mmCIF file of C-alpha atoms in Angstrom:
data_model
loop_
_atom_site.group_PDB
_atom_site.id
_atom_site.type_symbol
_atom_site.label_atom_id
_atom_site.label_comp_id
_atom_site.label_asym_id
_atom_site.label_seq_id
_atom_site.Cartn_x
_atom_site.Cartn_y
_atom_site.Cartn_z
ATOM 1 C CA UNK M 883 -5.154 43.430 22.394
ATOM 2 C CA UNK M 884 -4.088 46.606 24.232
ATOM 3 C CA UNK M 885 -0.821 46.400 21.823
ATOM 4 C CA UNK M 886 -3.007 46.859 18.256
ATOM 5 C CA UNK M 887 -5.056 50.122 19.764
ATOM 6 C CA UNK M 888 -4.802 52.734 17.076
ATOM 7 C CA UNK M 889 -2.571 50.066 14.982
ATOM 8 C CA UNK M 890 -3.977 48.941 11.651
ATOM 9 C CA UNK M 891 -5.152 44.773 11.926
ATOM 10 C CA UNK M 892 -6.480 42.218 10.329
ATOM 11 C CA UNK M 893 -9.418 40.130 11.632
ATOM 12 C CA UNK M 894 -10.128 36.875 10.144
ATOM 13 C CA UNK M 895 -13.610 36.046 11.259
ATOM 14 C CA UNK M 896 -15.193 32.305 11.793
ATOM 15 C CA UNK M 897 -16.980 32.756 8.438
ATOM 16 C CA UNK M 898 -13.465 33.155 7.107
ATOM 17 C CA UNK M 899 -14.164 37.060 6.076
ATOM 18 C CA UNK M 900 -11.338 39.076 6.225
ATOM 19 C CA UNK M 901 -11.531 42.553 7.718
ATOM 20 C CA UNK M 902 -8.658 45.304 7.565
ATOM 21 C CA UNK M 903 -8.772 48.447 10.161
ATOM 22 C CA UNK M 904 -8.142 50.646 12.339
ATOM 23 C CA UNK M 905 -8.290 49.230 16.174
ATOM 24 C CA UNK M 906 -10.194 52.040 18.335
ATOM 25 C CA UNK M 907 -11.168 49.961 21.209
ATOM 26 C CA UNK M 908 -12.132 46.527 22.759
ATOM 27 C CA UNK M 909 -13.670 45.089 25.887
ATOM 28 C CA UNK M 910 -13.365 42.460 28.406
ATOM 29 C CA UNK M 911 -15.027 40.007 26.084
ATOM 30 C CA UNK M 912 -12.446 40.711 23.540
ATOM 31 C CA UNK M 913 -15.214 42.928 21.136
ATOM 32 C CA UNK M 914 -13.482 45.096 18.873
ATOM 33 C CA UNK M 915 -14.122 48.613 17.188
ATOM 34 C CA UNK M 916 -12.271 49.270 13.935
ATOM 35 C CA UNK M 917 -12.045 52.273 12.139
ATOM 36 C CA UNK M 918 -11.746 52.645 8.509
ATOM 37 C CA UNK M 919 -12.807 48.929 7.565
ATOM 38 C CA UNK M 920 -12.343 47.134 4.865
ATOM 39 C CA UNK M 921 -13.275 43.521 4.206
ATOM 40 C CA UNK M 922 -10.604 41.964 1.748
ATOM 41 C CA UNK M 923 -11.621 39.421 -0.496
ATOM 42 C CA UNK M 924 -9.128 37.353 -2.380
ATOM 43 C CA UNK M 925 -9.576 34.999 -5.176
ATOM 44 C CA UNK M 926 -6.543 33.610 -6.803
ATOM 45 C CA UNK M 927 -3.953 36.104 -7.633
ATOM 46 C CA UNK M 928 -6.615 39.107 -7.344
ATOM 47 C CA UNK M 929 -8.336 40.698 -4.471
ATOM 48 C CA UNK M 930 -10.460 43.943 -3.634
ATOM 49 C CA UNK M 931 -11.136 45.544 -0.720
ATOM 50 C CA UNK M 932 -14.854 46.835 0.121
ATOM 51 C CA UNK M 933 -15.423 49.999 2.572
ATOM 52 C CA UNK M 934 -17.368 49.280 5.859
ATOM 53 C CA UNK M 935 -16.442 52.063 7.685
ATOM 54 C CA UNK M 936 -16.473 52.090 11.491
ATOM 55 C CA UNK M 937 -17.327 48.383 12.152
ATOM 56 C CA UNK M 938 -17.986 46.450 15.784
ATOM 57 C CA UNK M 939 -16.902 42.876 15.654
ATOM 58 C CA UNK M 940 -18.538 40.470 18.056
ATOM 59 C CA UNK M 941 -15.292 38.992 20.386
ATOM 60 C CA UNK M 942 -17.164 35.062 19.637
ATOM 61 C CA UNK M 943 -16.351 35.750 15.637
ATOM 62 C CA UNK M 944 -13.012 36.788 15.959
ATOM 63 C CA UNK M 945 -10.419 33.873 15.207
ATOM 64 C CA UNK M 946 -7.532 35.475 15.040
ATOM 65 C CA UNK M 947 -6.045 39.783 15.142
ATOM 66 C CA UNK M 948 -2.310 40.678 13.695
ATOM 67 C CA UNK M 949 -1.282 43.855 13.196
ATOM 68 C CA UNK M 950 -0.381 45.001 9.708
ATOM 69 C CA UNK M 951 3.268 46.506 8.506
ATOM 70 C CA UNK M 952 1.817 49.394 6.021
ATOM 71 C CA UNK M 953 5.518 48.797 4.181
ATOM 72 C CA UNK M 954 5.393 45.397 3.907
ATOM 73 C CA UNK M 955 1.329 45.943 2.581
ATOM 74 C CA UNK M 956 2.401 48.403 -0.054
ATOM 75 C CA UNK M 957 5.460 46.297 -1.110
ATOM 76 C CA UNK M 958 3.600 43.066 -1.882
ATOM 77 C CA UNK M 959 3.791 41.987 -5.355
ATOM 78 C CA UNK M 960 1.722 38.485 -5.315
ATOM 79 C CA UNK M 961 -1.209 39.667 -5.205
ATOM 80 C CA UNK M 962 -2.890 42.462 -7.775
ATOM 81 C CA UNK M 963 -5.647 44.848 -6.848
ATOM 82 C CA UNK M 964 -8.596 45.091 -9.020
ATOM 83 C CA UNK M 965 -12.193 47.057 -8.446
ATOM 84 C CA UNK M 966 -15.321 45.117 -7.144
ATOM 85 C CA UNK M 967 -16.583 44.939 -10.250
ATOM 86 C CA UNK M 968 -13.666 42.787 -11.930
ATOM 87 C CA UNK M 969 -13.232 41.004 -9.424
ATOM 88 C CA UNK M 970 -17.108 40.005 -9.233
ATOM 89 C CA UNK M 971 -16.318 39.107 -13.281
ATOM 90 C CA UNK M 972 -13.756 37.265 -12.031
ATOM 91 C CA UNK M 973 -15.924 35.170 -9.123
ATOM 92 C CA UNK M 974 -18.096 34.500 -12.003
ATOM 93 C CA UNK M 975 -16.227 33.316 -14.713
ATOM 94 C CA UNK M 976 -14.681 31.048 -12.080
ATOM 95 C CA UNK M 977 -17.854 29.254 -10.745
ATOM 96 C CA UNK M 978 -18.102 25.738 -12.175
ATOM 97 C CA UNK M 979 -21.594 25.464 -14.450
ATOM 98 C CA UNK M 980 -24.234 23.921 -13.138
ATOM 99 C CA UNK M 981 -24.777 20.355 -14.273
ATOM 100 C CA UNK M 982 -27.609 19.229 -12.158
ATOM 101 C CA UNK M 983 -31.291 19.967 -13.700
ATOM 102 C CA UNK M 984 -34.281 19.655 -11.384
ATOM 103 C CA UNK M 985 -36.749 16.948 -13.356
ATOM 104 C CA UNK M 986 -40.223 15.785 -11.938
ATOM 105 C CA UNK M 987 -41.746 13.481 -13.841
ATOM 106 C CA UNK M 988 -44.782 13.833 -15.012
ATOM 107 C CA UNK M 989 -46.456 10.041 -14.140
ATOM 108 C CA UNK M 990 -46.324 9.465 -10.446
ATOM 109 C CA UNK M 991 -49.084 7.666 -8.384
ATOM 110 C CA UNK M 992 -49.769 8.328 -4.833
ATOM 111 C CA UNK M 993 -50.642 5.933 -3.038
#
């Protein structure tokens, strides 16, 4: 870990979140301060990135830290960048309906 201090990383957390910062510090239990957070959410082609700020990550969440090449980041063509808000349009639209009703009947007998 002492290589990615003051390097930008990326965290991917057990929940599968994706977190982009700044590493200030860590500890013996492998807890981690980032600076200038983002979480990245990706859907598709599309993703957004949301502002945390200065966030402290838990060392039993982490799965895995890589450091991040800001020329290869700025370079990348697969994916397009969109605001929250289209990209929250986009979660949306993408949901499957829901098909299953809730139905209680009306003639039931206890017994």
């Amino acid at each position: 870990l002492i290589d990615y201090l003051d390097k930008r990383v990326l965290v991917q957390l057990r929940d599968g979140r994706k977190l982009l910062g700044n590493m200030m510090t860590f500890d013996q239990f492998s807890n981690v301060v980032l600076h200038e957070t983002c979480e990245r959410k990706i859907l598709d082609d599309i993703y957004t990135d949301i502002d945390l700020g200065i966030y402290v990550i838990r060392g039993d969440n982490i799965v895995i830290i890589g450091d991040i090449d800001p020329e290869k980041e700025k370079s990348q063509t697969f994916l397009k960048r969109v605001s929250l808000e289209e990209f929250k349009k986009a979660e949306q639209e993408k949901k499957p309906e829901a098909t299953h009703s809730l139905r209680i009947d009306d003639d039931f007998s206890l017994c």
